[in-house]
mmCIF file of C-alpha atoms in Angstrom:
data_model
loop_
_atom_site.group_PDB
_atom_site.id
_atom_site.type_symbol
_atom_site.label_atom_id
_atom_site.label_comp_id
_atom_site.label_asym_id
_atom_site.label_seq_id
_atom_site.Cartn_x
_atom_site.Cartn_y
_atom_site.Cartn_z
ATOM 1 C CA MET A 1 125.358 125.399 89.487
ATOM 2 C CA GLY A 2 124.794 122.131 91.383
ATOM 3 C CA HIS A 3 123.450 124.057 94.389
ATOM 4 C CA PHE A 4 121.039 125.939 92.105
ATOM 5 C CA VAL A 5 119.731 122.663 90.583
ATOM 6 C CA ASN A 6 119.284 121.175 94.054
ATOM 7 C CA LEU A 7 117.367 124.270 95.129
ATOM 8 C CA LEU A 8 115.084 124.001 92.086
ATOM 9 C CA VAL A 9 114.422 120.317 92.811
ATOM 10 C CA PHE A 10 113.657 121.149 96.447
ATOM 11 C CA LEU A 11 111.329 124.006 95.481
ATOM 12 C CA SER A 12 109.429 121.928 92.918
ATOM 13 C CA PHE A 13 109.116 119.088 95.462
ATOM 14 C CA SER A 14 107.799 121.517 98.081
ATOM 15 C CA LEU A 15 105.392 123.013 95.552
ATOM 16 C CA SER A 16 104.044 119.571 94.674
ATOM 17 C CA PHE A 17 103.108 119.077 98.326
ATOM 18 C CA CYS A 18 101.231 122.398 98.252
ATOM 19 C CA LEU A 19 99.471 121.642 94.979
ATOM 20 C CA PHE A 20 98.598 118.048 95.852
ATOM 21 C CA PRO A 21 97.538 118.127 99.488
ATOM 22 C CA GLY A 22 96.052 114.649 99.101
ATOM 23 C CA THR A 23 99.566 113.246 99.463
ATOM 24 C CA VAL A 24 98.927 111.255 102.616
ATOM 25 C CA SER A 25 102.468 111.071 103.993
ATOM 26 C CA ALA A 26 102.593 114.883 103.918
ATOM 27 C CA GLN A 27 99.448 115.060 105.999
ATOM 28 C CA LEU A 28 99.065 112.167 108.453
ATOM 29 C CA ARG A 29 101.453 111.917 111.352
ATOM 30 C CA GLN A 30 101.535 110.795 114.949
ATOM 31 C CA ASN A 31 101.265 113.693 117.426
ATOM 32 C CA PHE A 32 99.473 115.792 114.786
ATOM 33 C CA TYR A 33 97.639 117.631 117.586
ATOM 34 C CA ALA A 34 100.719 118.170 119.806
ATOM 35 C CA ASN A 35 100.378 121.967 119.586
ATOM 36 C CA SER A 36 96.606 122.332 119.247
ATOM 37 C CA CYS A 37 95.080 119.650 121.512
ATOM 38 C CA SER A 38 97.946 117.787 123.148
ATOM 39 C CA ASN A 39 95.859 115.486 125.365
ATOM 40 C CA VAL A 40 93.348 114.440 122.673
ATOM 41 C CA GLU A 41 94.321 110.758 122.936
ATOM 42 C CA ALA A 42 93.750 110.656 126.705
ATOM 43 C CA ILE A 43 90.393 112.451 126.352
ATOM 44 C CA VAL A 44 89.165 110.040 123.666
ATOM 45 C CA ARG A 45 90.424 106.989 125.569
ATOM 46 C CA GLY A 46 88.602 108.145 128.712
ATOM 47 C CA GLU A 47 85.292 108.442 126.868
ATOM 48 C CA VAL A 48 85.772 105.112 125.085
ATOM 49 C CA ALA A 49 86.509 103.427 128.442
ATOM 50 C CA LYS A 50 83.296 104.898 129.880
ATOM 51 C CA LYS A 51 81.246 103.631 126.950
ATOM 52 C CA PHE A 52 83.016 100.239 127.077
ATOM 53 C CA SER A 53 82.024 99.878 130.760
ATOM 54 C CA GLN A 54 78.375 100.417 129.754
ATOM 55 C CA THR A 55 78.257 97.889 126.882
ATOM 56 C CA PHE A 56 80.707 95.522 125.203
ATOM 57 C CA VAL A 57 78.966 96.226 121.869
ATOM 58 C CA THR A 58 81.057 99.421 121.866
ATOM 59 C CA VAL A 59 84.008 97.298 120.671
ATOM 60 C CA PRO A 60 82.703 95.580 117.522
ATOM 61 C CA ALA A 61 80.435 98.539 116.708
ATOM 62 C CA THR A 62 83.302 101.043 116.645
ATOM 63 C CA LEU A 63 85.688 98.738 114.790
ATOM 64 C CA ARG A 64 83.097 97.992 112.117
ATOM 65 C CA LEU A 65 82.159 101.666 111.782
ATOM 66 C CA PHE A 66 85.796 102.530 111.020
ATOM 67 C CA PHE A 67 86.071 99.818 108.360
ATOM 68 C CA HIS A 68 82.780 100.781 106.697
ATOM 69 C CA ASP A 69 83.834 104.437 106.741
ATOM 70 C CA CYS A 70 87.289 103.907 105.225
ATOM 71 C CA PHE A 71 86.170 101.565 102.429
ATOM 72 C CA VAL A 72 83.688 104.144 101.101
ATOM 73 C CA GLN A 73 85.301 107.443 100.011
ATOM 74 C CA GLY A 74 88.133 106.975 102.516
ATOM 75 C CA CYS A 75 88.477 107.551 106.273
ATOM 76 C CA ASP A 76 86.536 110.812 106.463
ATOM 77 C CA ALA A 77 83.656 110.098 108.886
ATOM 78 C CA SER A 78 81.190 110.341 105.975
ATOM 79 C CA VAL A 79 79.452 107.250 107.385
ATOM 80 C CA MET A 80 78.499 109.337 110.456
ATOM 81 C CA ILE A 81 76.352 111.807 108.495
ATOM 82 C CA ALA A 82 72.592 111.561 109.044
ATOM 83 C CA SER A 83 70.272 111.539 106.045
ATOM 84 C CA THR A 84 68.135 114.605 105.310
ATOM 85 C CA GLY A 85 65.029 115.159 103.204
ATOM 86 C CA SER A 86 67.215 115.967 100.220
ATOM 87 C CA ASN A 87 70.035 113.449 100.747
ATOM 88 C CA LYS A 88 70.094 109.753 101.593
ATOM 89 C CA ALA A 89 73.441 109.339 103.357
ATOM 90 C CA GLU A 90 75.886 106.402 103.500
ATOM 91 C CA LYS A 91 74.584 105.118 106.826
ATOM 92 C CA ASP A 92 71.167 104.411 105.255
ATOM 93 C CA HIS A 93 72.519 102.178 102.494
ATOM 94 C CA PRO A 94 71.340 98.547 103.045
ATOM 95 C CA ASP A 95 74.958 97.436 103.682
ATOM 96 C CA ASN A 96 75.224 99.918 106.569
ATOM 97 C CA LEU A 97 71.849 99.431 108.265
ATOM 98 C CA SER A 98 73.363 96.774 110.546
ATOM 99 C CA LEU A 99 75.991 99.183 111.932
ATOM 100 C CA ALA A 100 75.238 99.269 115.668
ATOM 101 C CA GLY A 101 74.329 102.645 117.170
ATOM 102 C CA ASP A 102 76.939 102.218 119.915
ATOM 103 C CA GLY A 103 79.742 102.873 117.420
ATOM 104 C CA PHE A 104 78.230 106.211 116.375
ATOM 105 C CA ASP A 105 77.542 107.077 120.026
ATOM 106 C CA THR A 106 81.155 106.372 121.021
ATOM 107 C CA VAL A 107 82.472 108.895 118.476
ATOM 108 C CA ILE A 108 79.825 111.514 119.289
ATOM 109 C CA LYS A 109 80.569 111.313 123.032
ATOM 110 C CA ALA A 110 84.328 111.439 122.478
ATOM 111 C CA LYS A 111 83.925 114.462 120.153
ATOM 112 C CA ALA A 112 81.835 116.257 122.793
ATOM 113 C CA ALA A 113 84.500 115.577 125.440
ATOM 114 C CA VAL A 114 87.273 116.866 123.169
ATOM 115 C CA ASP A 115 85.306 120.000 122.256
ATOM 116 C CA ALA A 116 84.542 120.647 125.940
ATOM 117 C CA VAL A 117 88.226 121.564 126.364
ATOM 118 C CA PRO A 118 88.480 125.201 125.178
ATOM 119 C CA SER A 119 91.904 124.784 123.562
ATOM 120 C CA CYS A 120 90.664 121.734 121.613
ATOM 121 C CA ARG A 121 87.299 123.043 120.429
ATOM 122 C CA ASN A 122 86.810 122.593 116.662
ATOM 123 C CA LYS A 123 90.417 121.440 116.289
ATOM 124 C CA VAL A 124 89.974 117.640 116.044
ATOM 125 C CA SER A 125 88.090 115.912 113.231
ATOM 126 C CA CYS A 126 85.441 113.230 113.714
ATOM 127 C CA ALA A 127 87.498 111.068 111.332
ATOM 128 C CA ASP A 128 90.514 111.199 113.661
ATOM 129 C CA ILE A 129 88.379 110.576 116.741
ATOM 130 C CA LEU A 130 86.957 107.457 115.051
ATOM 131 C CA ALA A 131 90.495 106.253 114.223
ATOM 132 C CA LEU A 132 91.613 106.754 117.848
ATOM 133 C CA ALA A 133 88.474 105.157 119.315
ATOM 134 C CA THR A 134 88.986 102.122 117.055
ATOM 135 C CA ARG A 135 92.539 101.642 118.345
ATOM 136 C CA ASP A 136 91.261 101.991 121.927
ATOM 137 C CA VAL A 137 88.428 99.429 121.661
ATOM 138 C CA ILE A 138 90.842 96.890 120.155
ATOM 139 C CA ALA A 139 93.253 97.362 123.067
ATOM 140 C CA MET A 140 90.446 97.266 125.670
ATOM 141 C CA SER A 141 89.269 93.890 124.359
ATOM 142 C CA GLY A 142 92.713 92.296 124.610
ATOM 143 C CA GLY A 143 94.144 93.213 121.225
ATOM 144 C CA PRO A 144 97.344 95.108 120.431
ATOM 145 C CA SER A 145 97.677 98.842 120.951
ATOM 146 C CA TYR A 146 99.427 100.899 118.292
ATOM 147 C CA ALA A 147 100.296 104.480 117.411
ATOM 148 C CA VAL A 148 97.595 106.161 115.297
ATOM 149 C CA GLU A 149 98.507 108.538 112.487
ATOM 150 C CA LEU A 150 96.365 111.669 112.662
ATOM 151 C CA GLY A 151 95.523 114.699 110.531
ATOM 152 C CA ARG A 152 92.420 113.610 108.601
ATOM 153 C CA LEU A 153 89.716 116.120 107.798
ATOM 154 C CA ASP A 154 86.018 115.226 107.714
ATOM 155 C CA GLY A 155 84.469 114.601 104.293
ATOM 156 C CA LEU A 156 82.080 117.017 102.592
ATOM 157 C CA SER A 157 79.761 114.453 101.002
ATOM 158 C CA SER A 158 77.921 111.309 102.041
ATOM 159 C CA THR A 159 75.541 109.469 99.734
ATOM 160 C CA ALA A 160 74.011 106.017 99.928
ATOM 161 C CA ALA A 161 74.813 105.533 96.228
ATOM 162 C CA SER A 162 78.550 105.829 96.927
ATOM 163 C CA VAL A 163 78.419 102.626 99.038
ATOM 164 C CA ASN A 164 77.386 100.393 96.106
ATOM 165 C CA GLY A 165 79.937 97.637 95.521
ATOM 166 C CA LYS A 166 82.416 99.033 98.056
ATOM 167 C CA LEU A 167 81.919 96.650 100.988
ATOM 168 C CA PRO A 168 82.594 92.893 101.272
ATOM 169 C CA HIS A 169 79.613 90.552 101.511
ATOM 170 C CA PRO A 170 79.340 87.418 103.692
ATOM 171 C CA THR A 171 79.076 85.229 100.569
ATOM 172 C CA PHE A 172 82.325 86.446 98.949
ATOM 173 C CA ASN A 173 84.958 83.973 97.750
ATOM 174 C CA LEU A 174 88.704 84.644 97.900
ATOM 175 C CA ASN A 175 88.885 86.247 94.434
ATOM 176 C CA GLN A 176 86.096 88.673 95.292
ATOM 177 C CA LEU A 177 87.675 89.543 98.642
ATOM 178 C CA ASN A 178 91.123 90.027 97.119
ATOM 179 C CA SER A 179 89.887 92.224 94.295
ATOM 180 C CA LEU A 180 87.855 94.470 96.633
ATOM 181 C CA PHE A 181 90.776 94.895 99.038
ATOM 182 C CA ALA A 182 93.288 95.366 96.203
ATOM 183 C CA ALA A 183 91.126 98.234 94.914
ATOM 184 C CA ASN A 184 91.964 99.876 98.259
ATOM 185 C CA GLY A 185 95.679 99.139 98.047
ATOM 186 C CA LEU A 186 95.441 96.261 100.516
ATOM 187 C CA SER A 187 97.101 92.872 99.992
ATOM 188 C CA GLN A 188 95.700 89.390 100.628
ATOM 189 C CA THR A 189 97.688 89.355 103.884
ATOM 190 C CA ASP A 190 96.063 92.648 104.940
ATOM 191 C CA MET A 191 92.643 91.274 104.002
ATOM 192 C CA ILE A 192 93.107 88.120 106.117
ATOM 193 C CA ALA A 193 94.343 90.196 109.067
ATOM 194 C CA LEU A 194 91.392 92.609 108.862
ATOM 195 C CA SER A 195 88.912 89.722 108.482
ATOM 196 C CA ALA A 196 89.978 88.666 111.976
ATOM 197 C CA ALA A 197 87.988 91.609 113.337
ATOM 198 C CA HIS A 198 85.295 88.887 113.235
ATOM 199 C CA THR A 199 86.926 87.545 116.402
ATOM 200 C CA LEU A 200 84.565 90.073 118.062
ATOM 201 C CA GLY A 201 80.937 90.973 117.866
ATOM 202 C CA PHE A 202 77.881 89.362 116.376
ATOM 203 C CA SER A 203 75.901 88.876 113.200
ATOM 204 C CA HIS A 204 72.271 88.139 112.403
ATOM 205 C CA CYS A 205 70.707 84.855 111.291
ATOM 206 C CA ASP A 206 69.732 86.154 107.857
ATOM 207 C CA LYS A 207 73.384 86.847 106.990
ATOM 208 C CA PHE A 208 74.350 83.149 106.966
ATOM 209 C CA SER A 209 71.080 81.162 106.928
ATOM 210 C CA ASN A 210 71.831 80.003 103.365
ATOM 211 C CA ARG A 211 74.795 78.024 104.770
ATOM 212 C CA ILE A 212 72.648 76.024 107.201
ATOM 213 C CA TYR A 213 69.424 75.508 105.218
ATOM 214 C CA ASN A 214 69.715 75.910 101.453
ATOM 215 C CA PHE A 215 73.357 75.959 100.492
ATOM 216 C CA SER A 216 73.088 74.092 97.180
ATOM 217 C CA ARG A 217 71.089 71.416 95.346
ATOM 218 C CA GLN A 218 73.498 68.734 96.539
ATOM 219 C CA ASN A 219 73.966 69.995 100.104
ATOM 220 C CA ALA A 220 71.386 71.754 102.251
ATOM 221 C CA VAL A 221 74.210 72.544 104.704
ATOM 222 C CA ASP A 222 77.531 74.005 103.554
ATOM 223 C CA PRO A 223 79.942 71.020 103.709
ATOM 224 C CA THR A 224 82.793 73.289 104.851
ATOM 225 C CA LEU A 225 80.861 73.987 108.083
ATOM 226 C CA ASN A 226 81.762 71.889 111.122
ATOM 227 C CA LYS A 227 78.756 69.528 111.585
ATOM 228 C CA ASP A 228 78.313 70.199 115.306
ATOM 229 C CA TYR A 229 78.636 73.946 114.711
ATOM 230 C CA ALA A 230 76.027 73.764 111.909
ATOM 231 C CA THR A 231 73.602 71.978 114.266
ATOM 232 C CA GLN A 232 74.248 74.599 116.938
ATOM 233 C CA LEU A 233 73.552 77.406 114.450
ATOM 234 C CA GLN A 234 70.303 75.719 113.343
ATOM 235 C CA GLN A 235 69.179 75.586 116.979
ATOM 236 C CA MET A 236 69.971 79.275 117.492
ATOM 237 C CA CYS A 237 68.507 80.250 114.108
ATOM 238 C CA PRO A 238 65.514 78.005 113.384
ATOM 239 C CA ARG A 239 63.790 78.569 110.032
ATOM 240 C CA ASN A 240 61.689 81.746 109.897
ATOM 241 C CA VAL A 241 63.296 83.061 113.090
ATOM 242 C CA ASP A 242 63.401 86.817 113.643
ATOM 243 C CA PRO A 243 66.308 87.793 111.352
ATOM 244 C CA ARG A 244 67.501 90.299 113.964
ATOM 245 C CA ILE A 245 68.507 87.544 116.427
ATOM 246 C CA ALA A 246 72.204 88.092 117.171
ATOM 247 C CA ILE A 247 74.780 85.288 116.946
ATOM 248 C CA ASN A 248 78.405 85.600 118.081
ATOM 249 C CA MET A 249 80.880 85.737 115.198
ATOM 250 C CA ASP A 250 83.420 83.801 117.283
ATOM 251 C CA PRO A 251 81.703 80.881 119.085
ATOM 252 C CA ASN A 252 84.605 80.437 121.526
ATOM 253 C CA THR A 253 86.000 83.822 122.671
ATOM 254 C CA PRO A 254 83.465 86.384 121.385
ATOM 255 C CA ARG A 255 84.574 89.141 123.784
ATOM 256 C CA THR A 256 88.321 88.867 123.285
ATOM 257 C CA PHE A 257 90.375 90.191 120.400
ATOM 258 C CA ASP A 258 92.613 87.198 119.692
ATOM 259 C CA ASN A 259 93.849 84.707 117.107
ATOM 260 C CA VAL A 260 91.199 82.125 118.081
ATOM 261 C CA TYR A 261 89.388 83.350 114.954
ATOM 262 C CA PHE A 262 91.986 81.449 112.879
ATOM 263 C CA GLN A 263 91.783 78.360 115.087
ATOM 264 C CA ASN A 264 88.008 78.406 114.531
ATOM 265 C CA LEU A 265 88.533 78.432 110.747
ATOM 266 C CA GLN A 266 90.762 75.348 111.054
ATOM 267 C CA LYS A 267 87.826 73.594 112.766
ATOM 268 C CA GLY A 268 85.199 74.696 110.214
ATOM 269 C CA GLN A 269 83.753 77.303 112.572
ATOM 270 C CA GLY A 270 83.865 80.374 110.348
ATOM 271 C CA LEU A 271 80.400 81.955 110.477
ATOM 272 C CA PHE A 272 80.391 83.481 106.989
ATOM 273 C CA THR A 273 81.431 81.921 103.691
ATOM 274 C CA SER A 274 83.876 84.836 103.454
ATOM 275 C CA ASP A 275 85.459 83.722 106.754
ATOM 276 C CA GLN A 276 85.663 79.979 106.074
ATOM 277 C CA VAL A 277 87.011 80.452 102.540
ATOM 278 C CA LEU A 278 90.226 81.839 104.060
ATOM 279 C CA PHE A 279 90.946 78.290 105.247
ATOM 280 C CA THR A 280 89.341 76.222 102.483
ATOM 281 C CA ASP A 281 91.175 78.097 99.700
ATOM 282 C CA THR A 282 94.747 76.801 99.520
ATOM 283 C CA ARG A 283 96.070 80.253 98.573
ATOM 284 C CA SER A 284 95.133 81.773 101.933
ATOM 285 C CA ARG A 285 95.285 78.696 104.187
ATOM 286 C CA PRO A 286 99.039 78.977 104.988
ATOM 287 C CA THR A 287 98.452 82.435 106.511
ATOM 288 C CA VAL A 288 95.503 81.160 108.568
ATOM 289 C CA ASP A 289 97.611 78.247 109.822
ATOM 290 C CA ALA A 290 100.552 80.506 110.674
ATOM 291 C CA TRP A 291 98.474 82.987 112.675
ATOM 292 C CA ALA A 292 96.413 80.289 114.384
ATOM 293 C CA SER A 293 99.581 79.269 116.220
ATOM 294 C CA ASN A 294 101.355 82.648 116.445
ATOM 295 C CA SER A 295 99.367 85.485 117.979
ATOM 296 C CA GLN A 296 102.350 87.844 117.924
ATOM 297 C CA ALA A 297 102.746 87.518 114.142
ATOM 298 C CA PHE A 298 99.004 88.054 113.709
ATOM 299 C CA ASN A 299 98.961 91.146 115.952
ATOM 300 C CA GLN A 300 101.825 92.669 113.983
ATOM 301 C CA ALA A 301 100.090 91.989 110.648
ATOM 302 C CA PHE A 302 96.859 93.459 112.041
ATOM 303 C CA ILE A 303 98.599 96.678 113.108
ATOM 304 C CA THR A 304 100.185 96.988 109.638
ATOM 305 C CA ALA A 305 96.817 96.446 107.930
ATOM 306 C CA MET A 306 94.995 98.909 110.234
ATOM 307 C CA SER A 307 97.624 101.582 109.551
ATOM 308 C CA LYS A 308 97.214 101.086 105.791
ATOM 309 C CA LEU A 309 93.420 101.119 106.159
ATOM 310 C CA GLY A 310 93.625 104.402 108.080
ATOM 311 C CA ARG A 311 95.430 106.099 105.184
ATOM 312 C CA LEU A 312 92.655 105.461 102.648
ATOM 313 C CA GLY A 313 91.193 108.514 100.889
ATOM 314 C CA VAL A 314 92.328 110.984 103.522
ATOM 315 C CA LYS A 315 90.781 114.438 103.025
ATOM 316 C CA THR A 316 93.016 117.495 103.283
ATOM 317 C CA GLY A 317 92.919 121.177 102.321
ATOM 318 C CA ARG A 318 89.701 122.223 100.598
ATOM 319 C CA ASN A 319 88.488 118.609 100.338
ATOM 320 C CA GLY A 320 87.420 118.519 103.967
ATOM 321 C CA ASN A 321 86.889 120.413 107.210
ATOM 322 C CA ILE A 322 86.436 119.794 110.928
ATOM 323 C CA ARG A 323 82.789 119.133 111.648
ATOM 324 C CA ARG A 324 81.235 120.703 114.697
ATOM 325 C CA ASN A 325 78.645 117.923 114.785
ATOM 326 C CA CYS A 326 79.828 114.544 113.468
ATOM 327 C CA ALA A 327 76.342 113.706 112.169
ATOM 328 C CA ALA A 328 75.855 116.866 110.091
ATOM 329 C CA PHE A 329 77.824 118.995 107.659
ATOM 330 C CA ASN A 330 78.862 122.434 108.954
#
């Protein structure tokens, strides 16, 4: 009788995996393409390296693209879809207009290289290629490398409206950051680790000008900003400057993925309010202090957070497919 009960339990458990293919652990795994496209990781890494040698922007652009994709409808490459006459896609939402073209180009080139191998053609999703390329750009800029779970399908919808309220803003305080990340199953520790992606790349003057010119009635300049850094920012971003002027997110090591981001926060050199608040708020400061002096602990926390991020809203079964062209639905 006991064997019969065990068999029933096993069968119902197996059936639940069939009926609910969204169960991520049943779908994502390392070496997902071992039998269909065994050298996919080497192919993607080769293309990413080529693009990296052409422009460093490849790094922050790809990393940011992955984050913006996963936080809206999950990691399904829906952010890659181009708008059409009848549909305004995610990438054309105001919050995504600053996504650099080099991130999109990295994925498109890697997809073309994968599909150029006959045994791999139409086997690997754009969503997985983006996840792999993100890992590779982090490693190429001095950050940790890590195993990427694979098996995502590409999403079947992409609308600008779906982006509303899904992405963090530069003015966010700790409560706003925590609640947005918690909605995605990510902890405060994950949020602080992922914020450190701002150790790379650049922003534009209009994203932080309020902090250096009209912060509040009492203070024109945000008092949490390091005074010398504020002066430097005012020189680089004079009033009425072209808002597209690019400013490094990390004033000290802008081309290296490292824990200097946290050391900058300790000195009042966080570019956004949402960066500096991680140090000024006593609830998050201990983590900033710990990682400022321990890059190994930070790297480990970053890998954990990236793995959790990569599991968001994964599409499986009928909820997705493998796009032939990352920028258009099949």
